[in-house]
Short mmCIF file of C-alpha atoms in Angstrom, two decimals:
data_model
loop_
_atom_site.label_atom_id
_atom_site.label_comp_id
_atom_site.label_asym_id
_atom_site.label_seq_id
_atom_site.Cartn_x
_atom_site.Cartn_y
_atom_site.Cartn_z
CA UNK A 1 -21.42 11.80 11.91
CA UNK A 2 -18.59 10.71 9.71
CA UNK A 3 -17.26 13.44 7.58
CA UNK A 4 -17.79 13.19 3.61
CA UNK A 5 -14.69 12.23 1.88
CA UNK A 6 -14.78 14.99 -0.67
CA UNK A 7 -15.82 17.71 2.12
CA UNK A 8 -13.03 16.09 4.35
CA UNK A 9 -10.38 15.89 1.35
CA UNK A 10 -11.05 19.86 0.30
CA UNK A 11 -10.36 20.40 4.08
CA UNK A 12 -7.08 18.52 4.44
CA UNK A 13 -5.62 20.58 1.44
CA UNK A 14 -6.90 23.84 2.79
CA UNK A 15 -5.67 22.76 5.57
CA UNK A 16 -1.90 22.71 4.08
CA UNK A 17 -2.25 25.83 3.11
CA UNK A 18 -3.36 26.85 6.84
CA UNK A 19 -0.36 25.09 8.74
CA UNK A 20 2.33 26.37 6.26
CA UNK A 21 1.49 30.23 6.93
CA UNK A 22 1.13 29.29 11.33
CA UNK A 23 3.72 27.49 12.37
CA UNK A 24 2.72 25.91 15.89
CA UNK A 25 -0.54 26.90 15.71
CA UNK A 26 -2.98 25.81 18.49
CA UNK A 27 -4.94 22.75 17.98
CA UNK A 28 -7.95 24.80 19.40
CA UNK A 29 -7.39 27.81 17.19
CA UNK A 30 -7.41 25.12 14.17
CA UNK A 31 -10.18 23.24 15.03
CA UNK A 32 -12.25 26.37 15.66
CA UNK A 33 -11.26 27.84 12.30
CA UNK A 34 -12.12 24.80 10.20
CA UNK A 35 -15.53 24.45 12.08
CA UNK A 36 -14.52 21.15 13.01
CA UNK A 37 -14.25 19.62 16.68
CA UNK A 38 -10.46 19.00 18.36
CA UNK A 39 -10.88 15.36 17.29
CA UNK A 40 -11.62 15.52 14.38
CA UNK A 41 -8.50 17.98 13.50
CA UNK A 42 -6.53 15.46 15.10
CA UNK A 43 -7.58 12.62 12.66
CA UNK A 44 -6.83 14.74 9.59
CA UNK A 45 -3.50 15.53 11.19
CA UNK A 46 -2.86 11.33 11.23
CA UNK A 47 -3.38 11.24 7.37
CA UNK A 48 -2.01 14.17 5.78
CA UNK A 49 1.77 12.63 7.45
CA UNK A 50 0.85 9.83 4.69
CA UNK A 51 0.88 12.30 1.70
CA UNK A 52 3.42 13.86 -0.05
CA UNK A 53 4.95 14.75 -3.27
CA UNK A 54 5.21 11.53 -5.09
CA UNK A 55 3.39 8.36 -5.64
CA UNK A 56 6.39 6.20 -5.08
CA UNK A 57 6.64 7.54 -1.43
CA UNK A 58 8.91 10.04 -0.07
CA UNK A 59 8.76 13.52 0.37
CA UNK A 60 6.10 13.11 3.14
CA UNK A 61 5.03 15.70 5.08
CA UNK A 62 6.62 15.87 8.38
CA UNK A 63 3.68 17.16 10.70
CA UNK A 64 2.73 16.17 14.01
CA UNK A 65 1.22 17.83 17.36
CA UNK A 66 1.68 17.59 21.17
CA UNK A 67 -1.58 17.93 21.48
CA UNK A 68 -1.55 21.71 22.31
CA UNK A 69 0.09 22.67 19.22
CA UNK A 70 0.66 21.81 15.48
CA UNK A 71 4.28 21.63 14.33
CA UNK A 72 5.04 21.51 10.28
CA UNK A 73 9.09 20.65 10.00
CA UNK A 74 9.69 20.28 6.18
CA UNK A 75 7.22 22.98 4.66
CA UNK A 76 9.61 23.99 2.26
CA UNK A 77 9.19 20.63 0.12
CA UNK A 78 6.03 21.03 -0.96
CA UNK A 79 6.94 24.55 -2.44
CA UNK A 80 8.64 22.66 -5.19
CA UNK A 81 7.57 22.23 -8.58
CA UNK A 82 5.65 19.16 -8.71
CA UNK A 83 7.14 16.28 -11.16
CA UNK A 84 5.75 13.45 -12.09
CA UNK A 85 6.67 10.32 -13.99
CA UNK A 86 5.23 9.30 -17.17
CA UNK A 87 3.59 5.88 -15.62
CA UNK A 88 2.64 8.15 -12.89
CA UNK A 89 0.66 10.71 -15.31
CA UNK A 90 -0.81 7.84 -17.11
CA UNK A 91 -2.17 6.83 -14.26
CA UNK A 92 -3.49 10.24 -12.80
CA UNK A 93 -5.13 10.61 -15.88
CA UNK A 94 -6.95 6.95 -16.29
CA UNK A 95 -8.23 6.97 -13.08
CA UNK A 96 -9.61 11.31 -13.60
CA UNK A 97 -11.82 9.93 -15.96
CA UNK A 98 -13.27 7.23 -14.42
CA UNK A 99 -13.95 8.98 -11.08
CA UNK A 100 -15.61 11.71 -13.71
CA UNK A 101 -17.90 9.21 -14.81
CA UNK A 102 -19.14 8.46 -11.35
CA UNK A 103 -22.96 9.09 -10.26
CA UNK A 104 -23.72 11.21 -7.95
CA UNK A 105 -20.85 13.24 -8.02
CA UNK A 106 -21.21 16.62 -7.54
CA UNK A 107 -21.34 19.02 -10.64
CA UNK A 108 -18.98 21.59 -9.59
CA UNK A 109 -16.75 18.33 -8.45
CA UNK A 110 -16.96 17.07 -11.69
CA UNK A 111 -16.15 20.28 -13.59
CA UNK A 112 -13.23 20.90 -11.36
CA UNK A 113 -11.46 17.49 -11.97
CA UNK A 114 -12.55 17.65 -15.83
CA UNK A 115 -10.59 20.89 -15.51
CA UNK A 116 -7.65 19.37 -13.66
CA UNK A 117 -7.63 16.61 -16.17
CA UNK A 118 -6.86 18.87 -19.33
CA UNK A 119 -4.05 21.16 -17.36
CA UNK A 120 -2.94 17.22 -16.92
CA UNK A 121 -3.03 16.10 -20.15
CA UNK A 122 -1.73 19.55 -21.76
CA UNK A 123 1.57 19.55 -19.55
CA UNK A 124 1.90 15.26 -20.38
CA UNK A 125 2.35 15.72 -23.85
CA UNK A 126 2.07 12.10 -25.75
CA UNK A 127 1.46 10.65 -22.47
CA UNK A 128 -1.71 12.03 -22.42
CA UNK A 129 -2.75 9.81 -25.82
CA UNK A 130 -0.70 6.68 -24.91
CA UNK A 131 -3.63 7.23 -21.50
CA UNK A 132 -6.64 7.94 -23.64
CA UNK A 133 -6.32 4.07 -24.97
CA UNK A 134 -7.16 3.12 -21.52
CA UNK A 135 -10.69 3.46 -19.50
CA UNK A 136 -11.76 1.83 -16.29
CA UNK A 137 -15.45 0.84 -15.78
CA UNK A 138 -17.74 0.58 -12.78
CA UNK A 139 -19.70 -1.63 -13.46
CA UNK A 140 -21.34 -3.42 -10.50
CA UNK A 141 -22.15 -0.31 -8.04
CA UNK A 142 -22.75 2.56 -10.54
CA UNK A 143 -26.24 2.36 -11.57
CA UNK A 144 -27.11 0.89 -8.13
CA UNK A 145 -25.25 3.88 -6.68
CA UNK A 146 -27.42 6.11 -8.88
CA UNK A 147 -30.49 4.32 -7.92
CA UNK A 148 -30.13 4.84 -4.28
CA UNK A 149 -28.58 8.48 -4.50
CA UNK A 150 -31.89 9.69 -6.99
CA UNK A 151 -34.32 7.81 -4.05
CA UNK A 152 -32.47 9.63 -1.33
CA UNK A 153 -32.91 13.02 -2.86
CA UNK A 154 -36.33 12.42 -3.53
CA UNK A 155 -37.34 10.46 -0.56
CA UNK A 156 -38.12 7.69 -2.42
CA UNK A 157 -38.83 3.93 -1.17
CA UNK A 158 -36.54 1.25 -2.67
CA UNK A 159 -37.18 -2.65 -3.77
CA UNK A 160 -33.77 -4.75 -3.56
CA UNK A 161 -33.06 -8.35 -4.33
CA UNK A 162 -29.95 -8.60 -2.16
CA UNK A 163 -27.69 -11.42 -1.33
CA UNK A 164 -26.52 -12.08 1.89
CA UNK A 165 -23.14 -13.94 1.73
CA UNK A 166 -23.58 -14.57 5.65
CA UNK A 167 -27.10 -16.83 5.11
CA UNK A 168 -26.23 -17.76 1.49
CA UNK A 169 -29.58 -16.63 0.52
CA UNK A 170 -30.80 -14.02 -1.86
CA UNK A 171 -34.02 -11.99 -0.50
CA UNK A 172 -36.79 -9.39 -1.74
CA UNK A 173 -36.88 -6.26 0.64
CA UNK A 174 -38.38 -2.99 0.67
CA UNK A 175 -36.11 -0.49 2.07
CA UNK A 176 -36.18 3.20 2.90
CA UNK A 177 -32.46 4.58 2.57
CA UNK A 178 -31.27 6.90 4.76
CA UNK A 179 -27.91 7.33 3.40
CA UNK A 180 -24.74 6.40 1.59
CA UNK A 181 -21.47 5.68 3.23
CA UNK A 182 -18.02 4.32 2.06
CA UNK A 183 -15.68 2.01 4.34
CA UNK A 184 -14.02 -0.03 2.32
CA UNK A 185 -17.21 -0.64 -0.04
CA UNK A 186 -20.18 1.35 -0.68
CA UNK A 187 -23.29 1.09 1.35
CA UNK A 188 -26.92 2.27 1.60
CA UNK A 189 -27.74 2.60 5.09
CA UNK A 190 -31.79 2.21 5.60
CA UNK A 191 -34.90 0.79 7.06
CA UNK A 192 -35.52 -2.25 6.33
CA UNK A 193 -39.45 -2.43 6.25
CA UNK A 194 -38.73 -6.35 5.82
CA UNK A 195 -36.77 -6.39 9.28
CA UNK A 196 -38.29 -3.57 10.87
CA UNK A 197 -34.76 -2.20 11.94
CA UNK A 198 -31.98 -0.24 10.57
CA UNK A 199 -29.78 -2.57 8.07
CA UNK A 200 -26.77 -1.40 6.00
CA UNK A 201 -26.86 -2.55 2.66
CA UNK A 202 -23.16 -3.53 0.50
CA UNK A 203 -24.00 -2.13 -2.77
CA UNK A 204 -22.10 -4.73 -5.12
CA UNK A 205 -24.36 -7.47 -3.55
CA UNK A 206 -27.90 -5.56 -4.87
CA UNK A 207 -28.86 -8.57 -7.37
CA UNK A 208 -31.72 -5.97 -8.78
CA UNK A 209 -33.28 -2.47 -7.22
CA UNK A 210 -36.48 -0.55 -8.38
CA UNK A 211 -37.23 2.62 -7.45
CA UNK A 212 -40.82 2.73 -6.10
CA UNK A 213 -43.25 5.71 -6.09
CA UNK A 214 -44.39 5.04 -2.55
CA UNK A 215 -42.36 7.86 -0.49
CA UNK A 216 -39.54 7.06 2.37
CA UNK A 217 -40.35 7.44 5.72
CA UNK A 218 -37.68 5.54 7.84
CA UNK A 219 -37.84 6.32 11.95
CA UNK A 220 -36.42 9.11 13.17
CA UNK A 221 -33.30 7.63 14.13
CA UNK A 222 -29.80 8.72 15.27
CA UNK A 223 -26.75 8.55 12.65
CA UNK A 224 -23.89 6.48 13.78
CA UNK A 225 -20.68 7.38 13.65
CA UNK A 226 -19.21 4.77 11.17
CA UNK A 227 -15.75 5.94 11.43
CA UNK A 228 -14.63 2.86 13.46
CA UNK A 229 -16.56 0.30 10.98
CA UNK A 230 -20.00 -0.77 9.95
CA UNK A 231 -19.83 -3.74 12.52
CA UNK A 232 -20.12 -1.90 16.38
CA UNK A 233 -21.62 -5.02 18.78
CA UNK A 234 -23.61 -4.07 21.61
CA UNK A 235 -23.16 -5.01 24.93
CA UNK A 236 -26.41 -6.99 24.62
CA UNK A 237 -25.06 -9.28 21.91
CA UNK A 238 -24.34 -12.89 22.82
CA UNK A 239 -20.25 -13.19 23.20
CA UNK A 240 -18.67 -15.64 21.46
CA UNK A 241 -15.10 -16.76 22.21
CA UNK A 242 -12.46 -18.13 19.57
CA UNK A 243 -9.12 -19.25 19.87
CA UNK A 244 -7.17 -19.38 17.19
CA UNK A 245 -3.59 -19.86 15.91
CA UNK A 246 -0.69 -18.20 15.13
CA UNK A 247 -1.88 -18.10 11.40
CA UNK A 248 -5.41 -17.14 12.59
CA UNK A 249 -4.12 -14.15 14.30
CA UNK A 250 -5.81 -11.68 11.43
CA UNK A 251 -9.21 -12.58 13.10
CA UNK A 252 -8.26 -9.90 16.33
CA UNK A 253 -7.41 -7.53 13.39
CA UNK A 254 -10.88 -7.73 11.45
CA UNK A 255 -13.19 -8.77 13.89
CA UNK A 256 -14.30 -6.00 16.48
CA UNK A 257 -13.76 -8.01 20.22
CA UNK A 258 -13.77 -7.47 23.57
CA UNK A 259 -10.70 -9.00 24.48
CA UNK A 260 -7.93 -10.78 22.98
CA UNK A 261 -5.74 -12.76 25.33
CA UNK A 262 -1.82 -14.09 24.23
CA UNK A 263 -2.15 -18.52 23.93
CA UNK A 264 1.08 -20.23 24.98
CA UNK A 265 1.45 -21.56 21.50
CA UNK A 266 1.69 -18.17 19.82
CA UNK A 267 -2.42 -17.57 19.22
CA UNK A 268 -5.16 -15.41 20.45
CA UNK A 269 -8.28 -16.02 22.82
CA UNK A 270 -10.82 -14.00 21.57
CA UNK A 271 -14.09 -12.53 23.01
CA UNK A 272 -16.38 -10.81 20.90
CA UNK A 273 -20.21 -9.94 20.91
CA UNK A 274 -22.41 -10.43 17.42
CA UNK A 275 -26.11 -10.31 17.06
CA UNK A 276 -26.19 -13.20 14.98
CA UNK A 277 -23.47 -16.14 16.32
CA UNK A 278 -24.48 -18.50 13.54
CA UNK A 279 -23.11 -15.80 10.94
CA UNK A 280 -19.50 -17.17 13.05
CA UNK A 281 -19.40 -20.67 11.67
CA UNK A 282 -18.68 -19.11 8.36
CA UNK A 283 -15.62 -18.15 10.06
CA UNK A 284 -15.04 -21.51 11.70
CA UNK A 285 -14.83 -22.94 7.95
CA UNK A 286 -12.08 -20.53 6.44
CA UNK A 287 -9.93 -20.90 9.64
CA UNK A 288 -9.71 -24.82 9.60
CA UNK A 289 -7.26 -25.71 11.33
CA UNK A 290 -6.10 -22.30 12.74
CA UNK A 291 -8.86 -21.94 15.11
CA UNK A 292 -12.14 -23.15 16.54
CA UNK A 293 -14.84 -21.51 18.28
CA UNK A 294 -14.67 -22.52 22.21
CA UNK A 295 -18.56 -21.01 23.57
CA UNK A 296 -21.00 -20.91 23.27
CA UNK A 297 -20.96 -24.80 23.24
CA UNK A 298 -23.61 -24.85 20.65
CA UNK A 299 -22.48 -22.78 18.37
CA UNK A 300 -19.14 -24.63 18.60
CA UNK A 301 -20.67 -27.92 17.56
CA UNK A 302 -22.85 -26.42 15.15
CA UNK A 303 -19.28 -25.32 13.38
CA UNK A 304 -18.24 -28.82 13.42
CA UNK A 305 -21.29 -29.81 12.13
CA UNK A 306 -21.00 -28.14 9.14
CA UNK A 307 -17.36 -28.37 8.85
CA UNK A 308 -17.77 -32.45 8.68
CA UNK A 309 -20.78 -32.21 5.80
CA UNK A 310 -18.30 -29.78 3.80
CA UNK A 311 -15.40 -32.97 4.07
CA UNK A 312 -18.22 -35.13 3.01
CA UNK A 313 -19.54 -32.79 -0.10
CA UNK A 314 -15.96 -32.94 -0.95
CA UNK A 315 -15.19 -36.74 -0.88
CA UNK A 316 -18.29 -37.25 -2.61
CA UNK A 317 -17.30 -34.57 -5.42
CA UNK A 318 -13.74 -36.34 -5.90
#
C-alpha cells in the first residue's frame, strides 16, 4: 500500500540523519532498520537527491546506491547553518499556516509545524509581519476533505453529487469510502453502492456530500498500490490505438499504454487498454489535428462524429 506522505516525509529526514552517521551502509541493513521493504528504501533514495539546502536549487544532496550499498558524498553541506532569503521566509511562513489550517491533519502534526512556524517567524524579524498580510485558502476540498475523513473514522456511509468531466454529467451516489489518497489531487477511494464496484472519487469535483447515519460496509477488498497512478488498465480492457503527432507526443507521457511505437513523421503509435473507450473521444477533441484514434473502428468514427457537431456548434455560435 502506498506509504502516507507525512509517515514517508518523517522517514526521509530520519533517514538523513541515518546515512550521515553510516557511510555505505547496506541497502538491506537500511531497509530492515526503517521497517520498510528494499524497494521502498530505494524510492526514498530517488527523492531525497532532489532536496537540499535552498529553494532556488543547489546544494543537493549527492546520494546514490549500487544497489548493495548507500553512498552519501557531500554530507558536510547540510551541517551548515541554514539561510534563507527574505522572499523565501515569506513564503515558508504563508504556506505553514495554511497547511495548519488543513482537516484532518494530525494534532501532534499540527502542533509541531505551529511550533516550527514561531521559531520561523522569531528568527525573520519584520519578515514575519510583511507574511502575516498574506493567507491562502482551501476552499474547494477542505470541508469535503473533512467530510470524508469524519465518515472514514466512524464508518460512516456517504451521499455525493459528483461530476464526472469524462460523461459531462453530474450524478447522486451513495458511497462507502474506504480511504483517502493524494496523486496529484485528493481522492476518496470507495464503494460505490450506485456502481456496485470500487470507484475513486476527485474531491474538487464533489458538487455536495452528506454524511449519512447508515454505517459503511464496503467488500472486503484488496488496497491497490496507487504509487504508479489512479488509472492501472487491465488486461481485460478493450485496447484502443492512437497515433498521434509530434505535438501529441504528451499523450505516451499521461496516458498509461501498452506500447508506443516511433511514426516516420516524428509521432507515436499508441496501444492502450481503458474500461470505458468512449471516455477517449474526449481526447480525440483536444488533440485535433495532432492525432486521431485508428481502432477500434467505431470508436474512431464516433470521435469524428462528435468532432464535426463541435465545428458545427461553433459556426452556428459565430
Amino acid at each position: 500500500m502506498a506509504a502516507n506522505a507525512i509517515d514517508q516525509t518523517r522517514r526521509m529526514l530520519s533517514l538523513v540523519t541515518y546515512l550521515r552517521e553510516r557511510p555505505g551502509a547496506r541497502v538491506e541493513d537500511v531497509a530492515r532498520a526503517f521497517g520498510i521493504t528494499q524497494d521502498e528504501l530505494i524510492s526514498d533514495l530517488d527523492v531525497l537527491p532532489l532536496c537540499g539546502t535552498s529553494f532556488r536549487g543547489g546544494d543537493l544532496l549527492d546520494i546514490d546506491t549500487d544497489g548493495d550499498r548507500i553512498w552519501w558524498h557531500n554530507p558536510d553541506d547540510v551541517a551548515a547553518a541554514l539561510r534563507i532569503s527574505a522572499d523565501e521566509a515569506t513564503a515558508l511562513l504563508v504556506a505553514a499556516r495554511a497547511v495548519a489550517t488543513l482537516p484532518g491533519l494530525r494534532e501532534g502534526d499540527r502542533l509541531a509545524l505551529l511550533r516550527a512556524t514561531a521559531k520561523l517567524e522569531a528568527a525573520a524579524g519584520e519578515v514575519a509581519g510583511a507574511s502575516a498580510r498574506l493567507s491562502v485558502t482551501f476552499e474547494s476540498e477542505g470541508g469535503v476533505f473533512a467530510d470524508v475523513d469524519r465518515a472514514i473514522s466512524e464508518r460512516r456511509r456517504l451521499w455525493i453529487r459528483y461530476y464526472s468531466p469524462a460523461r459531462d454529467e453530474v450524478t447522486e451516489r451513495e458511497i462507502d469510502p474506504i480511504r483517502l489518497v493524494s496523486v496529484g489531487h485528493t481522492y476518496v477511494e470507495a464503494w460505490c453502492r450506485r456502481s456496485e464496484a470500487r470507484r475513486t472519487f476527485r474531491l474538487d469535483r464533489v458538487a455536495e456530500i452528506r454524511i449519512l447515519d447508515e454505517a459503511s460496509a464496503p467488500p472486503e477488498i484488496e488496497l491497490r498500490d496507487l504509487s504508479e497512478g489512479l488509472v492501472q488498465p487491465a488486461a481485460e480492457d478493450p485496447e484502443v490505438v492512437v497515433e498521434v503527432g509530434p505535438g501529441g507526443r504528451w499523450v505516451a507521457e499521461y496516458y498509461p499504454h501498452d506500447s508506443a511505437e516511433e511514426l516516420a513523421d516524428g509521432g507515436l503509435r499508441i496501444t492502450l487498454r481503458t474500461p470505458d473507450p468512449s471516455s477517449l473521444r474526449r481526447l480525440a477533441l483536444r488533440l485535433g489535428r495532432d492525432g486521431h484514434i485508428v481502432a477500434p473502428a467505431e470508436l474512431a468514427d464516433s470521435a469524428r462524429d462528435a468532432a464535426r457537431e463541435a465545428l458545427a456548434a461553433y459556426d452556428g455560435a459565430a
